[in-house]
C-alpha cells in the first residue's frame, strides 16, 4: 500500500471520528426540559413540560396544531423558561392538506415573553415580545414586495410592532427565504440557532438529511428567560399543521453566570438587515374594480366621440354633395 493511500485512509478515519464526536456532542447537549420527542405522553394524558391550547390534538405520531379545517388556531408551549444564551431549536414538522393550489395559513415558532395566548399572528397574540419564525404558506400580499410562497422569515419584536398580515410581514421581517416545505412525503425540518447576537435559520426539507441555510442575521438581541412555543392557524383556507418533534440543544460552553444574568434584562431588538422602505398603500381590490370601470368609461366616451365625428364628417360630405346635385338639377 502506498503512502498516499494510507494518508487518505487516515484522514477519512479522522474525519469520521470528528463528525461522530460532533454528533455525540450535539446529542449530549439535547435538553429534555425544552424538547418534545416521541412518545409525547408521560404518565396519564399530560405531556411533561408542554401545555396545549386551541385546536391542538396529540396523537402517538404527531401533534396536530390545526386540522385541515377553516378558522382554527392551535399552539403548544414549553412551560420551562429558557436560561441558555447559546442554543439550537430543531423542529420536525409536516404541513399538508387536500388543497392543491389554495391552502394556509402556516405556522410560527416562538421564543417569547408570554405564552398560551391565542391570537391573529399564526394562532398567537400580536404585539409579542421576543422572536418569531414564520413558515407562511399563504400569499396574502400580491403587491410590489411580493415574494414566492411558502416563505420562511423571522421577526424580532419588543412588544410594540404589529405583524402586518396583509403584507405577509414584509415590513417587519429581518430576513427570509422561499422554501417549498409543504406536502412532502419525507420528513421536513427547520433549525433556529441563536447566540448573542447572531440568528441563523436553516432548513432540511429536501429529504437529503442535509441542512441548507435560509438566512443568517447579525445584531439580534434576545434575552434569556423566555418561552419556546409553536402555533398555527387556518382562515378561509386550511391545512394540517403537524409537529413531529421539538429538540432543544444547549450549545453553551463555560458560560460566566454573570453573563447569563445580564442577558435576562435585555429588551429584544434587531438591526434590521432589510432596508426600511416607505409604506405604500395598496389599491384595495374594490377600488381596482372602480379604476377599471372608470378607465372603461373614458374609453367608451372616446369611441363615441370618434363615431360622432365620423357621422358628422360623412353626413356633412353627404349633405354637401346632395345640395350641390340639387343646385345642378335646379340649374338645368
Ligand atoms: Ca401569509
mmCIF file of C-alpha atoms and ligand atoms in Angstrom:
data_model
loop_
_atom_site.group_PDB
_atom_site.id
_atom_site.type_symbol
_atom_site.label_atom_id
_atom_site.label_comp_id
_atom_site.label_asym_id
_atom_site.label_seq_id
_atom_site.Cartn_x
_atom_site.Cartn_y
_atom_site.Cartn_z
ATOM 1 C CA UNK A 1 0.000 0.000 0.000
ATOM 2 C CA UNK A 2 1.364 3.376 -0.979
ATOM 3 C CA UNK A 3 1.969 6.204 1.441
ATOM 4 C CA UNK A 4 -0.722 8.446 -0.179
ATOM 5 C CA UNK A 5 -3.458 5.770 0.145
ATOM 6 C CA UNK A 6 -2.557 5.382 3.834
ATOM 7 C CA UNK A 7 -2.741 9.102 4.244
ATOM 8 C CA UNK A 8 -6.204 9.103 2.611
ATOM 9 C CA UNK A 9 -7.412 6.315 4.919
ATOM 10 C CA UNK A 10 -6.131 8.085 7.995
ATOM 11 C CA UNK A 11 -7.730 11.401 7.028
ATOM 12 C CA UNK A 12 -11.100 9.682 6.301
ATOM 13 C CA UNK A 13 -10.911 7.948 9.700
ATOM 14 C CA UNK A 14 -10.103 11.244 11.433
ATOM 15 C CA UNK A 15 -12.985 13.000 9.636
ATOM 16 C CA UNK A 16 -15.394 10.202 10.619
ATOM 17 C CA UNK A 17 -14.173 10.338 14.200
ATOM 18 C CA UNK A 18 -14.562 14.127 14.384
ATOM 19 C CA UNK A 19 -18.057 14.079 12.865
ATOM 20 C CA UNK A 20 -19.184 11.350 15.268
ATOM 21 C CA UNK A 21 -17.720 13.343 18.168
ATOM 22 C CA UNK A 22 -19.700 16.374 16.935
ATOM 23 C CA UNK A 23 -22.873 14.261 16.660
ATOM 24 C CA UNK A 24 -22.294 12.867 20.168
ATOM 25 C CA UNK A 25 -21.705 16.395 21.495
ATOM 26 C CA UNK A 26 -24.969 17.538 19.889
ATOM 27 C CA UNK A 27 -26.768 14.522 21.404
ATOM 28 C CA UNK A 28 -25.141 15.285 24.715
ATOM 29 C CA UNK A 29 -26.392 18.860 24.595
ATOM 30 C CA UNK A 30 -30.046 17.881 23.999
ATOM 31 C CA UNK A 31 -32.156 19.286 26.819
ATOM 32 C CA UNK A 32 -35.287 17.329 27.621
ATOM 33 C CA UNK A 33 -36.969 20.189 29.507
ATOM 34 C CA UNK A 34 -37.306 22.222 26.280
ATOM 35 C CA UNK A 35 -37.758 19.257 23.926
ATOM 36 C CA UNK A 36 -40.765 17.269 22.801
ATOM 37 C CA UNK A 37 -39.944 13.812 21.492
ATOM 38 C CA UNK A 38 -41.996 10.657 20.952
ATOM 39 C CA UNK A 39 -43.591 9.157 22.979
ATOM 40 C CA UNK A 40 -45.106 12.506 23.890
ATOM 41 C CA UNK A 41 -47.256 11.467 26.791
ATOM 42 C CA UNK A 42 -45.845 10.818 30.218
ATOM 43 C CA UNK A 43 -47.830 9.119 32.924
ATOM 44 C CA UNK A 44 -51.502 9.757 32.210
ATOM 45 C CA UNK A 45 -52.622 12.110 29.449
ATOM 46 C CA UNK A 46 -50.381 15.095 30.113
ATOM 47 C CA UNK A 47 -47.220 15.903 28.189
ATOM 48 C CA UNK A 48 -44.486 16.872 30.640
ATOM 49 C CA UNK A 49 -43.230 20.479 30.311
ATOM 50 C CA UNK A 50 -45.627 21.315 27.485
ATOM 51 C CA UNK A 51 -49.043 22.981 27.517
ATOM 52 C CA UNK A 52 -51.599 22.869 24.734
ATOM 53 C CA UNK A 53 -54.230 25.336 23.648
ATOM 54 C CA UNK A 54 -56.866 25.839 20.934
ATOM 55 C CA UNK A 55 -57.384 23.151 18.312
ATOM 56 C CA UNK A 56 -54.176 21.243 19.236
ATOM 57 C CA UNK A 57 -54.541 17.478 19.340
ATOM 58 C CA UNK A 58 -51.939 14.908 20.465
ATOM 59 C CA UNK A 59 -51.647 11.603 18.612
ATOM 60 C CA UNK A 60 -48.956 8.982 19.061
ATOM 61 C CA UNK A 61 -47.020 10.117 15.962
ATOM 62 C CA UNK A 62 -47.525 13.874 15.795
ATOM 63 C CA UNK A 63 -49.067 16.875 17.464
ATOM 64 C CA UNK A 64 -51.665 18.463 15.225
ATOM 65 C CA UNK A 65 -51.863 22.222 15.832
ATOM 66 C CA UNK A 66 -54.697 22.668 13.341
ATOM 67 C CA UNK A 67 -56.665 20.156 11.286
ATOM 68 C CA UNK A 68 -57.364 20.801 7.594
ATOM 69 C CA UNK A 69 -60.427 22.874 8.508
ATOM 70 C CA UNK A 70 -61.260 26.581 8.314
ATOM 71 C CA UNK A 71 -60.784 29.092 11.157
ATOM 72 C CA UNK A 72 -58.674 27.046 13.601
ATOM 73 C CA UNK A 73 -55.939 28.175 15.960
ATOM 74 C CA UNK A 74 -53.725 25.908 17.982
ATOM 75 C CA UNK A 75 -50.463 26.094 19.903
ATOM 76 C CA UNK A 76 -48.086 24.219 22.170
ATOM 77 C CA UNK A 77 -45.935 25.990 24.738
ATOM 78 C CA UNK A 78 -42.977 24.960 26.802
ATOM 79 C CA UNK A 79 -43.678 25.626 30.488
ATOM 80 C CA UNK A 80 -39.969 25.947 31.376
ATOM 81 C CA UNK A 81 -38.307 29.308 30.627
ATOM 82 C CA UNK A 82 -35.013 29.083 28.739
ATOM 83 C CA UNK A 83 -31.905 30.369 30.537
ATOM 84 C CA UNK A 84 -29.427 29.292 27.884
ATOM 85 C CA UNK A 85 -27.647 32.026 25.920
ATOM 86 C CA UNK A 86 -26.478 29.857 23.020
ATOM 87 C CA UNK A 87 -28.863 27.284 21.647
ATOM 88 C CA UNK A 88 -30.366 25.492 18.678
ATOM 89 C CA UNK A 89 -34.044 24.636 18.395
ATOM 90 C CA UNK A 90 -34.896 21.995 15.793
ATOM 91 C CA UNK A 91 -38.454 21.384 14.711
ATOM 92 C CA UNK A 92 -39.620 18.429 12.650
ATOM 93 C CA UNK A 93 -42.942 19.304 11.081
ATOM 94 C CA UNK A 94 -45.390 18.317 8.388
ATOM 95 C CA UNK A 95 -47.707 20.756 6.628
ATOM 96 C CA UNK A 96 -50.175 19.045 4.333
ATOM 97 C CA UNK A 97 -53.799 19.063 3.243
ATOM 98 C CA UNK A 98 -56.283 18.445 0.490
ATOM 99 C CA UNK A 99 -55.878 21.913 -1.074
ATOM 100 C CA UNK A 100 -53.919 21.770 -4.312
ATOM 101 C CA UNK A 101 -53.486 25.465 -5.001
ATOM 102 C CA UNK A 102 -55.260 27.089 -2.068
ATOM 103 C CA UNK A 103 -54.084 26.342 1.459
ATOM 104 C CA UNK A 104 -52.962 28.233 4.534
ATOM 105 C CA UNK A 105 -52.070 29.996 6.606
ATOM 106 C CA UNK A 106 -48.911 28.394 8.009
ATOM 107 C CA UNK A 107 -47.289 28.138 11.408
ATOM 108 C CA UNK A 108 -44.830 30.002 13.607
ATOM 109 C CA UNK A 109 -42.085 29.078 16.042
ATOM 110 C CA UNK A 110 -41.814 31.396 19.042
ATOM 111 C CA UNK A 111 -39.324 32.388 21.691
ATOM 112 C CA UNK A 112 -41.345 34.942 23.642
ATOM 113 C CA UNK A 113 -42.005 36.530 26.999
ATOM 114 C CA UNK A 114 -45.643 35.462 27.227
ATOM 115 C CA UNK A 115 -47.264 32.186 26.275
ATOM 116 C CA UNK A 116 -50.606 30.468 25.727
ATOM 117 C CA UNK A 117 -52.402 33.481 24.205
ATOM 118 C CA UNK A 118 -54.302 32.590 21.046
ATOM 119 C CA UNK A 119 -54.409 35.411 18.518
ATOM 120 C CA UNK A 120 -54.181 36.627 14.928
ATOM 121 C CA UNK A 121 -50.481 36.002 14.198
ATOM 122 C CA UNK A 122 -50.425 32.357 13.072
ATOM 123 C CA UNK A 123 -52.528 31.485 16.097
ATOM 124 C CA UNK A 124 -50.559 33.583 18.598
ATOM 125 C CA UNK A 125 -51.058 37.054 20.041
ATOM 126 C CA UNK A 126 -49.846 40.153 18.195
ATOM 127 C CA UNK A 127 -47.527 42.748 19.795
ATOM 128 C CA UNK A 128 -45.424 39.931 21.176
ATOM 129 C CA UNK A 129 -42.084 40.384 22.846
ATOM 130 C CA UNK A 130 -39.305 38.145 21.507
ATOM 131 C CA UNK A 131 -38.568 36.151 18.377
ATOM 132 C CA UNK A 132 -40.915 34.679 15.789
ATOM 133 C CA UNK A 133 -40.005 32.476 12.859
ATOM 134 C CA UNK A 134 -42.883 32.254 10.405
ATOM 135 C CA UNK A 135 -43.440 29.411 7.962
ATOM 136 C CA UNK A 136 -46.029 31.176 5.859
ATOM 137 C CA UNK A 137 -47.813 29.067 3.243
ATOM 138 C CA UNK A 138 -50.398 31.589 2.083
ATOM 139 C CA UNK A 139 -49.557 34.636 -0.009
ATOM 140 C CA UNK A 140 -51.775 37.411 1.386
ATOM 141 C CA UNK A 141 -49.955 40.111 -0.483
ATOM 142 C CA UNK A 142 -49.841 40.379 -4.236
ATOM 143 C CA UNK A 143 -48.247 43.812 -4.043
ATOM 144 C CA UNK A 144 -44.902 45.178 -5.178
ATOM 145 C CA UNK A 145 -42.937 43.458 -2.393
ATOM 146 C CA UNK A 146 -44.412 40.116 -3.189
ATOM 147 C CA UNK A 147 -42.286 37.004 -2.737
ATOM 148 C CA UNK A 148 -42.709 33.358 -3.522
ATOM 149 C CA UNK A 149 -44.642 31.182 -1.076
ATOM 150 C CA UNK A 150 -44.256 29.170 1.106
ATOM 151 C CA UNK A 151 -41.889 31.619 2.749
ATOM 152 C CA UNK A 152 -39.774 31.396 5.909
ATOM 153 C CA UNK A 153 -38.979 34.641 7.732
ATOM 154 C CA UNK A 154 -38.028 35.972 11.146
ATOM 155 C CA UNK A 155 -39.270 38.913 13.196
ATOM 156 C CA UNK A 156 -37.961 40.312 16.470
ATOM 157 C CA UNK A 157 -40.379 42.428 18.467
ATOM 158 C CA UNK A 158 -40.168 44.390 21.721
ATOM 159 C CA UNK A 159 -43.941 44.301 22.085
ATOM 160 C CA UNK A 160 -44.623 47.433 20.037
ATOM 161 C CA UNK A 161 -44.676 46.304 16.386
ATOM 162 C CA UNK A 162 -47.793 44.950 14.723
ATOM 163 C CA UNK A 163 -47.469 41.966 12.404
ATOM 164 C CA UNK A 164 -48.858 43.055 9.060
ATOM 165 C CA UNK A 165 -50.684 40.026 7.672
ATOM 166 C CA UNK A 166 -51.808 41.787 4.510
ATOM 167 C CA UNK A 167 -48.202 42.238 3.510
ATOM 168 C CA UNK A 168 -47.081 38.885 4.887
ATOM 169 C CA UNK A 169 -44.955 40.686 7.479
ATOM 170 C CA UNK A 170 -42.628 42.065 4.827
ATOM 171 C CA UNK A 171 -42.354 45.382 6.677
ATOM 172 C CA UNK A 172 -41.104 43.848 9.911
ATOM 173 C CA UNK A 173 -39.101 40.851 8.749
ATOM 174 C CA UNK A 174 -35.384 40.590 9.445
ATOM 175 C CA UNK A 175 -34.717 38.212 6.598
ATOM 176 C CA UNK A 176 -36.364 35.321 4.832
ATOM 177 C CA UNK A 177 -36.240 32.708 2.121
ATOM 178 C CA UNK A 178 -38.729 30.925 -0.105
ATOM 179 C CA UNK A 179 -38.958 27.231 0.776
ATOM 180 C CA UNK A 180 -41.227 24.543 -0.628
ATOM 181 C CA UNK A 181 -41.778 22.634 2.590
ATOM 182 C CA UNK A 182 -45.467 21.802 2.154
ATOM 183 C CA UNK A 183 -46.942 18.425 1.187
ATOM 184 C CA UNK A 184 -43.696 16.437 1.382
ATOM 185 C CA UNK A 185 -43.721 12.676 1.893
ATOM 186 C CA UNK A 186 -40.293 12.780 3.587
ATOM 187 C CA UNK A 187 -39.580 14.438 6.963
ATOM 188 C CA UNK A 188 -39.133 18.239 6.928
ATOM 189 C CA UNK A 189 -37.090 20.152 9.499
ATOM 190 C CA UNK A 190 -36.167 23.691 10.478
ATOM 191 C CA UNK A 191 -33.336 24.687 12.810
ATOM 192 C CA UNK A 192 -33.147 28.024 14.603
ATOM 193 C CA UNK A 193 -29.741 28.748 16.081
ATOM 194 C CA UNK A 194 -29.078 31.695 18.333
ATOM 195 C CA UNK A 195 -26.031 33.034 20.068
ATOM 196 C CA UNK A 196 -25.536 36.649 21.116
ATOM 197 C CA UNK A 197 -26.100 38.326 18.716
ATOM 198 C CA UNK A 198 -26.442 36.081 15.659
ATOM 199 C CA UNK A 199 -29.597 34.383 14.454
ATOM 200 C CA UNK A 200 -29.363 31.640 11.870
ATOM 201 C CA UNK A 201 -32.198 29.678 10.326
ATOM 202 C CA UNK A 202 -31.573 26.506 8.332
ATOM 203 C CA UNK A 203 -33.872 24.077 6.572
ATOM 204 C CA UNK A 204 -33.788 20.386 5.813
ATOM 205 C CA UNK A 205 -36.783 19.910 3.519
ATOM 206 C CA UNK A 206 -35.446 18.017 0.500
ATOM 207 C CA UNK A 207 -35.236 14.606 2.143
ATOM 208 C CA UNK A 208 -31.444 14.532 1.822
ATOM 209 C CA UNK A 209 -30.762 14.775 5.547
ATOM 210 C CA UNK A 210 -28.849 17.996 4.970
ATOM 211 C CA UNK A 211 -29.181 21.479 6.424
ATOM 212 C CA UNK A 212 -29.336 24.405 3.997
ATOM 213 C CA UNK A 213 -29.011 27.942 5.299
ATOM 214 C CA UNK A 214 -32.157 30.029 4.867
ATOM 215 C CA UNK A 215 -30.645 33.187 6.358
ATOM 216 C CA UNK A 216 -28.208 34.454 8.940
ATOM 217 C CA UNK A 217 -28.571 37.877 10.562
ATOM 218 C CA UNK A 218 -26.357 39.736 12.987
ATOM 219 C CA UNK A 219 -27.302 42.323 15.584
ATOM 220 C CA UNK A 220 -30.128 40.270 17.083
ATOM 221 C CA UNK A 221 -30.522 40.641 20.841
ATOM 222 C CA UNK A 222 -32.722 38.193 22.715
ATOM 223 C CA UNK A 223 -32.966 37.878 26.480
ATOM 224 C CA UNK A 224 -32.949 34.675 28.486
ATOM 225 C CA UNK A 225 -35.993 33.604 30.452
ATOM 226 C CA UNK A 226 -38.431 33.465 27.511
ATOM 227 C CA UNK A 227 -40.553 30.509 26.394
ATOM 228 C CA UNK A 228 -40.488 28.316 23.302
ATOM 229 C CA UNK A 229 -43.759 27.648 21.545
ATOM 230 C CA UNK A 230 -45.221 26.669 18.191
ATOM 231 C CA UNK A 231 -48.572 27.862 16.889
ATOM 232 C CA UNK A 232 -50.603 27.567 13.686
ATOM 233 C CA UNK A 233 -53.761 28.985 12.199
ATOM 234 C CA UNK A 234 -56.174 28.417 9.356
ATOM 235 C CA UNK A 235 -58.605 31.007 7.977
ATOM 236 C CA UNK A 236 -60.720 30.724 4.852
ATOM 237 C CA UNK A 237 -58.014 28.343 3.674
ATOM 238 C CA UNK A 238 -56.702 25.421 5.691
ATOM 239 C CA UNK A 239 -54.031 22.766 6.148
ATOM 240 C CA UNK A 240 -52.944 20.206 8.695
ATOM 241 C CA UNK A 241 -50.093 21.743 10.689
ATOM 242 C CA UNK A 242 -48.344 18.864 12.429
ATOM 243 C CA UNK A 243 -45.333 18.897 14.746
ATOM 244 C CA UNK A 244 -43.379 15.645 14.946
ATOM 245 C CA UNK A 245 -40.607 16.710 17.318
ATOM 246 C CA UNK A 246 -39.035 19.689 19.033
ATOM 247 C CA UNK A 247 -35.396 19.337 20.011
ATOM 248 C CA UNK A 248 -33.537 21.903 22.053
ATOM 249 C CA UNK A 249 -29.737 21.828 22.150
ATOM 250 C CA UNK A 250 -27.668 23.737 24.661
ATOM 251 C CA UNK A 251 -24.545 24.956 22.842
ATOM 252 C CA UNK A 252 -23.007 26.825 25.750
ATOM 253 C CA UNK A 253 -19.507 26.108 26.979
ATOM 254 C CA UNK A 254 -18.159 27.538 30.233
ATOM 255 C CA UNK A 255 -20.543 30.461 30.437
ATOM 256 C CA UNK A 256 -19.996 33.063 33.131
ATOM 257 C CA UNK A 257 -23.148 33.116 35.345
ATOM 258 C CA UNK A 258 -22.948 36.942 35.391
ATOM 259 C CA UNK A 259 -23.202 36.984 31.601
ATOM 260 C CA UNK A 260 -26.339 34.810 31.746
ATOM 261 C CA UNK A 261 -27.824 37.107 34.399
ATOM 262 C CA UNK A 262 -27.096 40.223 32.308
ATOM 263 C CA UNK A 263 -28.774 38.628 29.301
ATOM 264 C CA UNK A 264 -32.035 38.237 31.238
ATOM 265 C CA UNK A 265 -32.524 42.048 31.279
ATOM 266 C CA UNK A 266 -32.166 42.574 27.532
ATOM 267 C CA UNK A 267 -35.033 44.042 25.530
ATOM 268 C CA UNK A 268 -35.481 42.154 22.240
ATOM 269 C CA UNK A 269 -34.061 44.112 19.324
ATOM 270 C CA UNK A 270 -32.565 43.641 15.881
ATOM 271 C CA UNK A 271 -30.687 45.791 13.470
ATOM 272 C CA UNK A 272 -32.952 45.175 10.524
ATOM 273 C CA UNK A 273 -30.922 43.830 7.673
ATOM 274 C CA UNK A 274 -33.630 44.556 5.137
ATOM 275 C CA UNK A 275 -33.702 48.231 4.227
ATOM 276 C CA UNK A 276 -36.654 50.152 5.612
ATOM 277 C CA UNK A 277 -38.971 51.194 2.855
ATOM 278 C CA UNK A 278 -41.870 53.501 2.553
ATOM 279 C CA UNK A 279 -45.230 52.040 3.397
ATOM 280 C CA UNK A 280 -47.049 52.365 0.095
ATOM 281 C CA UNK A 281 -50.771 51.856 0.361
ATOM 282 C CA UNK A 282 -52.134 49.174 -1.884
ATOM 283 C CA UNK A 283 -55.180 49.864 -4.025
ATOM 284 C CA UNK A 284 -57.896 47.680 -2.497
ATOM 285 C CA UNK A 285 -59.487 45.188 -4.904
ATOM 286 C CA UNK A 286 -62.821 47.108 -4.795
ATOM 287 C CA UNK A 287 -61.066 50.285 -5.942
ATOM 288 C CA UNK A 288 -59.129 48.379 -8.597
ATOM 289 C CA UNK A 289 -62.571 47.416 -9.936
ATOM 290 C CA UNK A 290 -63.690 51.068 -9.870
ATOM 291 C CA UNK A 291 -60.492 52.276 -11.520
ATOM 292 C CA UNK A 292 -61.007 49.675 -14.225
ATOM 293 C CA UNK A 293 -64.642 50.727 -14.774
ATOM 294 C CA UNK A 294 -63.796 54.409 -14.958
ATOM 295 C CA UNK A 295 -60.996 53.579 -17.423
ATOM 296 C CA UNK A 296 -63.514 51.617 -19.468
ATOM 297 C CA UNK A 297 -65.958 54.560 -19.370
ATOM 298 C CA UNK A 298 -63.339 57.025 -20.667
ATOM 299 C CA UNK A 299 -62.513 54.569 -23.463
ATOM 300 C CA UNK A 300 -66.226 54.299 -24.274
ATOM 301 C CA UNK A 301 -66.608 58.112 -24.443
ATOM 302 C CA UNK A 302 -63.601 58.393 -26.775
ATOM 303 C CA UNK A 303 -65.087 55.757 -29.110
ATOM 304 C CA UNK A 304 -68.445 57.550 -29.000
ATOM 305 C CA UNK A 305 -66.825 60.916 -29.833
ATOM 306 C CA UNK A 306 -64.934 59.307 -32.733
ATOM 307 C CA UNK A 307 -68.175 57.757 -34.046
ATOM 308 C CA UNK A 308 -69.999 61.095 -33.710
ATOM 309 C CA UNK A 309 -67.138 62.850 -35.557
ATOM 310 C CA UNK A 310 -67.215 60.246 -38.352
ATOM 311 C CA UNK A 311 -71.010 60.566 -38.617
ATOM 312 C CA UNK A 312 -70.753 64.389 -38.710
ATOM 313 C CA UNK A 313 -67.953 64.383 -41.312
ATOM 314 C CA UNK A 314 -69.654 61.849 -43.613
ATOM 315 C CA UNK A 315 -73.034 63.458 -43.003
ATOM 316 C CA UNK A 316 -71.513 66.850 -43.916
ATOM 317 C CA UNK A 317 -69.913 65.449 -47.047
ATOM 318 C CA UNK A 318 -73.180 63.753 -47.999
ATOM 319 C CA UNK A 319 -75.211 66.937 -47.400
ATOM 320 C CA UNK A 320 -72.672 68.995 -49.355
ATOM 321 C CA UNK A 321 -72.770 66.567 -52.298
ATOM 322 C CA UNK A 322 -76.579 66.398 -52.124
ATOM 323 C CA UNK A 323 -77.010 70.174 -52.074
ATOM 324 C CA UNK A 324 -74.500 70.500 -55.000
ATOM 325 C CA UNK A 325 -76.509 67.988 -57.037
ATOM 326 C CA UNK A 326 -79.715 69.686 -56.031
ATOM 327 C CA UNK A 327 -78.368 73.045 -57.264
ATOM 328 C CA UNK A 328 -77.228 71.397 -60.549
ATOM 329 C CA UNK A 329 -80.697 69.911 -61.045
ATOM 330 C CA UNK A 330 -82.307 73.245 -60.428
ATOM 331 C CA UNK A 331 -79.846 74.887 -62.809
ATOM 332 C CA UNK A 332 -80.909 72.602 -65.654
HETATM 333 CA CA1 LIG B 1 -49.327 34.909 4.680
#
